[in-house]
PDB file of C-alpha atoms and ligand atoms in Angstrom:
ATOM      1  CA  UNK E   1       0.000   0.000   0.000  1.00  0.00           C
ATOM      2  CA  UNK E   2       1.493   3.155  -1.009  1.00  0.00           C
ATOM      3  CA  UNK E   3      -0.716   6.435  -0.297  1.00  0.00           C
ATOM      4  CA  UNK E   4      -0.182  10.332  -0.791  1.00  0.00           C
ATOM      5  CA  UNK E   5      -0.755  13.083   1.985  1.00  0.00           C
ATOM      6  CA  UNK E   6      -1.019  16.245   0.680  1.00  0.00           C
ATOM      7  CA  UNK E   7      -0.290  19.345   3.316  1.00  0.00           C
ATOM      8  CA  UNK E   8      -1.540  22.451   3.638  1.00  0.00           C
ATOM      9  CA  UNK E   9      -4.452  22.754   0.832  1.00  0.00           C
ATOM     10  CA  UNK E  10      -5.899  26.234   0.521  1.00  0.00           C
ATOM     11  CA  UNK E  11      -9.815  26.204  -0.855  1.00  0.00           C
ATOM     12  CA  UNK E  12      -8.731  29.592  -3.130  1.00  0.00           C
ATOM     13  CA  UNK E  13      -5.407  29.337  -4.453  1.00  0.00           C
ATOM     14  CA  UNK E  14      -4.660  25.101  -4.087  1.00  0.00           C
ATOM     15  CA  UNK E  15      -7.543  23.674  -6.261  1.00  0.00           C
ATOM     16  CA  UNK E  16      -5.624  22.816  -9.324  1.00  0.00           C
ATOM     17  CA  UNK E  17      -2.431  21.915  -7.821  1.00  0.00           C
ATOM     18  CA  UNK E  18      -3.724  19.270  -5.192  1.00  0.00           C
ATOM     19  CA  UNK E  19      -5.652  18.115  -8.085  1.00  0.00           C
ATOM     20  CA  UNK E  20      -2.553  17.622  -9.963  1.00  0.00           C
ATOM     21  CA  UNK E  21      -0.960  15.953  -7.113  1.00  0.00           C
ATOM     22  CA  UNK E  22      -3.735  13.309  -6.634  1.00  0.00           C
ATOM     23  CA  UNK E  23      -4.303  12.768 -10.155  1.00  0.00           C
ATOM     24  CA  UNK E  24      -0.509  12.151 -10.415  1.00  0.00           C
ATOM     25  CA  UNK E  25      -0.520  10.181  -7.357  1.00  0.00           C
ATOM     26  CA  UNK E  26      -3.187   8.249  -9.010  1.00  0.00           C
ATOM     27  CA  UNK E  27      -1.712   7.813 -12.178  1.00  0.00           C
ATOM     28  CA  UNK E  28       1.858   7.165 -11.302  1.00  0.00           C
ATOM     29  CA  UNK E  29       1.063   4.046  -8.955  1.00  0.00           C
ATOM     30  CA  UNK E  30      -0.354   5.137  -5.116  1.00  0.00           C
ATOM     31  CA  UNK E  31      -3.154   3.807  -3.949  1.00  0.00           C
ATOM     32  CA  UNK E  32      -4.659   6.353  -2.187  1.00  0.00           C
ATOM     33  CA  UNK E  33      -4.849   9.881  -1.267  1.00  0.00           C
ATOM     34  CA  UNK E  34      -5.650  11.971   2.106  1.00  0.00           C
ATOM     35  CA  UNK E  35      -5.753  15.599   2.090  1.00  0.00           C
ATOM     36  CA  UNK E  36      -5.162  18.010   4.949  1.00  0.00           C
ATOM     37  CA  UNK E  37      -5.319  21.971   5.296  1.00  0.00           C
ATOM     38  CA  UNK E  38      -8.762  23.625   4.305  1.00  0.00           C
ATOM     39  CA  UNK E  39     -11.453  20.844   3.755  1.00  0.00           C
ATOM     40  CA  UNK E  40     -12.610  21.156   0.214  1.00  0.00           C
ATOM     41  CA  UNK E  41     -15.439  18.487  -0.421  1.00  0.00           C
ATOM     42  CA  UNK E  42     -15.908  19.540  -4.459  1.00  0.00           C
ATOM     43  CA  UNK E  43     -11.729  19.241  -4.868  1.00  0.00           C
ATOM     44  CA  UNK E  44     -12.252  15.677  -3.255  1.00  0.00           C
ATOM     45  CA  UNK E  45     -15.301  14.515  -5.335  1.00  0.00           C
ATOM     46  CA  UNK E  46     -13.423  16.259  -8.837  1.00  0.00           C
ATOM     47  CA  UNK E  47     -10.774  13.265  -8.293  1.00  0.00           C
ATOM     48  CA  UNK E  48     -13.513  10.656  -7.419  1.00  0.00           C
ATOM     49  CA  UNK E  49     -15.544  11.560 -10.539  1.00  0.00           C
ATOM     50  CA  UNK E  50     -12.019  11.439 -12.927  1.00  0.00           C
ATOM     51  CA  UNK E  51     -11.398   7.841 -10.984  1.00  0.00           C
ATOM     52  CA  UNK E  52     -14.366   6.269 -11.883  1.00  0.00           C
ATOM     53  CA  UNK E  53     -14.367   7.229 -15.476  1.00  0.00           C
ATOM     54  CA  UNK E  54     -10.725   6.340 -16.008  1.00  0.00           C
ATOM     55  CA  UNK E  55     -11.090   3.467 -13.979  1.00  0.00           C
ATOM     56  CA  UNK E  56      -9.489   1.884 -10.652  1.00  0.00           C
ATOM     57  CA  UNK E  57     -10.393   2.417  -7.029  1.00  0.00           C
ATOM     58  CA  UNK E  58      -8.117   5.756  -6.167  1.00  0.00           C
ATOM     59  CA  UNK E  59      -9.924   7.717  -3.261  1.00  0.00           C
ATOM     60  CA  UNK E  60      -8.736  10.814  -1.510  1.00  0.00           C
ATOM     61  CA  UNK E  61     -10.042  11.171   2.308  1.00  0.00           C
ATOM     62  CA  UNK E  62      -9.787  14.424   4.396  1.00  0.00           C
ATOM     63  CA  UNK E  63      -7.508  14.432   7.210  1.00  0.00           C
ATOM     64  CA  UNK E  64      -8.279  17.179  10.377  1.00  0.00           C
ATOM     65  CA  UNK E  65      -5.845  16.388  12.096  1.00  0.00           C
ATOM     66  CA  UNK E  66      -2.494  15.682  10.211  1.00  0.00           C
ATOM     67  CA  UNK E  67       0.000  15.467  13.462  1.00  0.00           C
ATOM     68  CA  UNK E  68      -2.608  12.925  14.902  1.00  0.00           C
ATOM     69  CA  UNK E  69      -2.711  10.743  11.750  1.00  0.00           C
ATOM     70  CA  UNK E  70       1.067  10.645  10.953  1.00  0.00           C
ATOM     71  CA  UNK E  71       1.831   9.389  14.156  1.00  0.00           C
ATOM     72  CA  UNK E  72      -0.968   6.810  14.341  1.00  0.00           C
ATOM     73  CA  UNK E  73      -1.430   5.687  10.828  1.00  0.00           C
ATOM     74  CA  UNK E  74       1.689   3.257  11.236  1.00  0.00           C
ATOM     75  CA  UNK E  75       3.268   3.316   7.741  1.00  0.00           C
ATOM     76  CA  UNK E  76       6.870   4.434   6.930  1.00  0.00           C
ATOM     77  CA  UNK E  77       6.424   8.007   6.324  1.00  0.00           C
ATOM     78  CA  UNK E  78       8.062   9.969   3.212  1.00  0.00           C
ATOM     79  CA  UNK E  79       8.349  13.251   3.102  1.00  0.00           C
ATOM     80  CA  UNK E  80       9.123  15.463  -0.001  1.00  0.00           C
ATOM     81  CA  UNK E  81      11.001  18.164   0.556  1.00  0.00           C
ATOM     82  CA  UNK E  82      13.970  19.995  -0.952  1.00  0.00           C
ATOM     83  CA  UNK E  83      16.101  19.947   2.122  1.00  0.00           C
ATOM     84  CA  UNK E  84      16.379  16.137   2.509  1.00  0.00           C
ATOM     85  CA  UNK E  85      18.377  13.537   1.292  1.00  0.00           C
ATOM     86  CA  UNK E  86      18.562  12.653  -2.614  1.00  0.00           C
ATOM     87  CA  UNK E  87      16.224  10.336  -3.635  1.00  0.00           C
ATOM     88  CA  UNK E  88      18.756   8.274  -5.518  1.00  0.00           C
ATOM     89  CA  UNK E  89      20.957   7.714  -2.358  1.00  0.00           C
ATOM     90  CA  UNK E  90      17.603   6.602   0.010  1.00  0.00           C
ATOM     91  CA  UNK E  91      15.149   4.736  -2.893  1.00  0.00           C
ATOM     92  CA  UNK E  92      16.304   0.769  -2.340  1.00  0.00           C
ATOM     93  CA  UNK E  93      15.966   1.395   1.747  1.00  0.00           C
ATOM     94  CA  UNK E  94      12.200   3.218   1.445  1.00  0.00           C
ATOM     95  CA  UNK E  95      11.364   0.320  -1.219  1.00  0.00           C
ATOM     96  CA  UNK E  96      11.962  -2.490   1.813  1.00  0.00           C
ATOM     97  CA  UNK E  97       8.661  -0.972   3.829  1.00  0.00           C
ATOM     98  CA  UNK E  98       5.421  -2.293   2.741  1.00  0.00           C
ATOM     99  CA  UNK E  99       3.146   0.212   3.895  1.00  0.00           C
ATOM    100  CA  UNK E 100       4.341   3.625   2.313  1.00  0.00           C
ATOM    101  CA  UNK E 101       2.773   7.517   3.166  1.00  0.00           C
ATOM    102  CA  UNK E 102       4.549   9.984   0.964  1.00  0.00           C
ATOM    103  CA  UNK E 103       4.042  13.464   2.322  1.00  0.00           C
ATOM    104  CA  UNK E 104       3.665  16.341   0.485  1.00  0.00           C
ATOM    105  CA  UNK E 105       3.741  20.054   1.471  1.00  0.00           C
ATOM    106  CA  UNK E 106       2.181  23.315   0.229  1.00  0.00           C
ATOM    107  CA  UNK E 107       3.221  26.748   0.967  1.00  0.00           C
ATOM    108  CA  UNK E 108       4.746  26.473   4.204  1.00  0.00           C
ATOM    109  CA  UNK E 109       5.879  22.912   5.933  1.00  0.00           C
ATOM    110  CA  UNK E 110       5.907  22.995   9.346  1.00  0.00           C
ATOM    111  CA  UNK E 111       8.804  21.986  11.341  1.00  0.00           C
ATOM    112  CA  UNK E 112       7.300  18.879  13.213  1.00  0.00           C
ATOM    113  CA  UNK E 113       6.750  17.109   9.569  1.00  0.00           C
ATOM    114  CA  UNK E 114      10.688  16.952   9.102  1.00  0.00           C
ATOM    115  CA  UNK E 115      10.838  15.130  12.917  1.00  0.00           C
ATOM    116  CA  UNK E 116       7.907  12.474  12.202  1.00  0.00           C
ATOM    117  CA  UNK E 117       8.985  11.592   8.741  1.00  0.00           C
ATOM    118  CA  UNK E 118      11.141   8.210   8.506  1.00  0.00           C
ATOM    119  CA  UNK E 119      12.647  10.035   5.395  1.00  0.00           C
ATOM    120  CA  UNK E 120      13.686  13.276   4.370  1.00  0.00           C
ATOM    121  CA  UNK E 121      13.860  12.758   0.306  1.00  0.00           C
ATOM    122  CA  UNK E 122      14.840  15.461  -2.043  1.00  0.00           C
ATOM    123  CA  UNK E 123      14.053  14.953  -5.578  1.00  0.00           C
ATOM    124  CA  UNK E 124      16.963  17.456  -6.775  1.00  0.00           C
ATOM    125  CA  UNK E 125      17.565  20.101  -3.647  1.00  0.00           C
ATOM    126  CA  UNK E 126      16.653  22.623  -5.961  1.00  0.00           C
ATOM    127  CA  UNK E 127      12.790  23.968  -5.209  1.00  0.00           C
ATOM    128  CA  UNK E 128      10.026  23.024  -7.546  1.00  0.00           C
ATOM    129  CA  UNK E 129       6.753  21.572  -7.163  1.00  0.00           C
ATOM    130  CA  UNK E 130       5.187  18.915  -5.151  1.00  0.00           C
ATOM    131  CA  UNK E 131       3.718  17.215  -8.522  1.00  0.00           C
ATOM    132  CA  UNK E 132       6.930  17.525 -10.114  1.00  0.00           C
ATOM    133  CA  UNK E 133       8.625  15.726  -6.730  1.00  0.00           C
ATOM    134  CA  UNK E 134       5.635  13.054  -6.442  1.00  0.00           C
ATOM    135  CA  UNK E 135       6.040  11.999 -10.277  1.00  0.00           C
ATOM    136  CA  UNK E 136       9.695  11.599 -10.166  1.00  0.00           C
ATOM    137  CA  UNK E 137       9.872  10.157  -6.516  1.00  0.00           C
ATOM    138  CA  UNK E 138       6.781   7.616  -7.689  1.00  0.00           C
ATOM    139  CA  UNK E 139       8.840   6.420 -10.706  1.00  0.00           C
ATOM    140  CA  UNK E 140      12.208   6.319  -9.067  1.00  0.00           C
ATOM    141  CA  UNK E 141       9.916   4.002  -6.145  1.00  0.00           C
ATOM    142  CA  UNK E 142       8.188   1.847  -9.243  1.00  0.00           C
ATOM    143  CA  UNK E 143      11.437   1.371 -11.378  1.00  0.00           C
ATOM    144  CA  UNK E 144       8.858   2.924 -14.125  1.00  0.00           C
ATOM    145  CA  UNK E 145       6.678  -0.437 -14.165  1.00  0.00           C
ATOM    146  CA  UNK E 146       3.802   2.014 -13.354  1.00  0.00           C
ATOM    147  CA  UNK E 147       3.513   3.641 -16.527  1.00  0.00           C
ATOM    148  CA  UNK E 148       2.108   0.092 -17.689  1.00  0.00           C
ATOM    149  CA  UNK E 149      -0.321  -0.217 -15.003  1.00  0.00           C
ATOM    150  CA  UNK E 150      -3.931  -0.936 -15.560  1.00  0.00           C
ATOM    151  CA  UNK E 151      -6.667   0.688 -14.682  1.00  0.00           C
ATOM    152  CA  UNK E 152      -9.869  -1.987 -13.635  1.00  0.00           C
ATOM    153  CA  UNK E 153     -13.707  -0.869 -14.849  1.00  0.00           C
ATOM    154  CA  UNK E 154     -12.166   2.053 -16.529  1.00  0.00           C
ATOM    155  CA  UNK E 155     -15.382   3.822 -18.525  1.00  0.00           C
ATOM    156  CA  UNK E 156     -13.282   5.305 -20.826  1.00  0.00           C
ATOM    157  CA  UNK E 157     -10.085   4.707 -22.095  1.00  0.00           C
ATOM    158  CA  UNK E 158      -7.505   6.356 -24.589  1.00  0.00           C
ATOM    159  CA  UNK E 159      -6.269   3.854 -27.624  1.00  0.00           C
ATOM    160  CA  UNK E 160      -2.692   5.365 -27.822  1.00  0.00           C
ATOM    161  CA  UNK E 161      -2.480   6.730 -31.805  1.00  0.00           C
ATOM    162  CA  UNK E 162       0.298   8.042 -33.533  1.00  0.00           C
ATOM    163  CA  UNK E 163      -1.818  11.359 -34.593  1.00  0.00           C
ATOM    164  CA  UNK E 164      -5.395  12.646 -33.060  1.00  0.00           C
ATOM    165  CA  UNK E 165      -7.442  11.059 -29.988  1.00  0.00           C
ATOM    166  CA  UNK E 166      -9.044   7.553 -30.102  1.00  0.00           C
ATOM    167  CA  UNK E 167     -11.151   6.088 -27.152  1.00  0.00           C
ATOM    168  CA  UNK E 168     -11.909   2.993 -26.407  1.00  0.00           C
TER     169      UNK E 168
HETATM  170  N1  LIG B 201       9.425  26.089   0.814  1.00  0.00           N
HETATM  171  C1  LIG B 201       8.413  25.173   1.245  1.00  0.00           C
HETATM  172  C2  LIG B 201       8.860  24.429   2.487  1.00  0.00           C
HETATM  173  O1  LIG B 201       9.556  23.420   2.383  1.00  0.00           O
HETATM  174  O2  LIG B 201       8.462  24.853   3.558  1.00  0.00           O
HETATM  175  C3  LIG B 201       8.056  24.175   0.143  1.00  0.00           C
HETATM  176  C4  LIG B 201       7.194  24.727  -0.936  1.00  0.00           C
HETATM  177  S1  LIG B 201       7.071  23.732  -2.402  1.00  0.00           S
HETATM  178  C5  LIG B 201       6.222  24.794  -3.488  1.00  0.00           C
HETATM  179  C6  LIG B 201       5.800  22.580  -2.037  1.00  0.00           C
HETATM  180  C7  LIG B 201       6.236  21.151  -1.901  1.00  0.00           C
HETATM  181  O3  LIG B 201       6.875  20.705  -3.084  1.00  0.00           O
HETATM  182  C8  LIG B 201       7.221  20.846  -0.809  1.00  0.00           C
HETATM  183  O4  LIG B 201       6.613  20.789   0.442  1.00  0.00           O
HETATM  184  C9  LIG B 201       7.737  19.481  -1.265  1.00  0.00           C
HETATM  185  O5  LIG B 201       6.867  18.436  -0.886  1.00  0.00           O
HETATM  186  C10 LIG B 201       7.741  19.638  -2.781  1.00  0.00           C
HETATM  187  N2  LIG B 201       9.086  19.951  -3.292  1.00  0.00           N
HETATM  188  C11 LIG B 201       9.462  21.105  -3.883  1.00  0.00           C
HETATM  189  N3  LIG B 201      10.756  21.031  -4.265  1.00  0.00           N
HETATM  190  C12 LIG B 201      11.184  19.801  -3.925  1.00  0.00           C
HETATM  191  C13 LIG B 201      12.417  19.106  -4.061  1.00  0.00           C
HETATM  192  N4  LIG B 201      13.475  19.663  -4.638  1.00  0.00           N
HETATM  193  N5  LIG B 201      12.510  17.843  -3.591  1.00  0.00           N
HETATM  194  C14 LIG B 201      11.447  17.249  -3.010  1.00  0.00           C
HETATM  195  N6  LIG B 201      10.257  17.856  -2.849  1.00  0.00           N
HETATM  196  C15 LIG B 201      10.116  19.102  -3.298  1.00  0.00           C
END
């Protein structure tokens, strides 16, 4: 089980972003997705709705209390964040834990998230994005064999053509 926290969600200025970050965690292999910050029911239900047409059984649940589940859920903890360790040097460790939460932040990170985390994993220790981080940390964690995933009950689905779109 591999699942995606994302931090910190503002209602006004987060929408698209933790969008992208679930629909990337979706895409790219996790298995589930819990969001913290602001509640935002319609952000939440926007992934659902994408999930069951493109098939699979992603779901994101709302977190209130982020400290609280961190420390309770049990899983090996990930966090994302430019200041930690390159992903590269850390991957083949992480990869021996079963049960995987990958933490992501928004604006601001606070401190305590550094102390709970199991790992501190930069993806570069340049800053970027937290979609940007997932995708790359996801692939490094998959050695890529989630781009061939498949996605169960899917109601539509893309035949890959050289030129134009074709559905399924
Ligand atoms: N400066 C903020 C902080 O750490 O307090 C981070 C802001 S950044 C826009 C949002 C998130 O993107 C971070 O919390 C982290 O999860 C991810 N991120 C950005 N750059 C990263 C990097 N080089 N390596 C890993 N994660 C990164």
């Amino acid at each position: 089980m591999l699942a995606v926290l994302r931090l910190g969600h503002r209602v006004s200025r987060d929408k698209r972003i933790t969008t992208h970050v679930f629909l990337t965690a979706r895409a790219f292999g996790a298995d589930k997705g819990y969001l913290s910050g602001e509640k935002d029911d319609s952000a939440i239900s926007n992934i659902q709705d994408i999930s069951k047409r493109w098939g699979g059984e992603f779901e994101v649940e709302y977190i209130d209390d982020w400290k609280n589940f961190l420390t309770r859920l049990g899983s090996t903890v990930v966090h994302l964040t430019m200041y930690g360790i390159p992903v590269g040097d850390k991957i083949s460790e992480i990869r021996k834990h079963k049960d995987i939460l990958v933490v992501v932040g928004g604006e601001k990170v606070p401190t305590e998230v550094y102390q709970l985390a199991d790992f501190n994993v930069s993806v570069t220790n340049q800053p970027h994005s937290e979609v940007a981080a997932l995708a790359i940390f996801l692939d490094r964690y998959f050695e890529g064999k989630e781009l061939d995933r498949n996605f169960p009950d899917a109601k539509q689905r893309i035949i890959p053509s050289d030129k134009g779109k074709r559905f399924g």
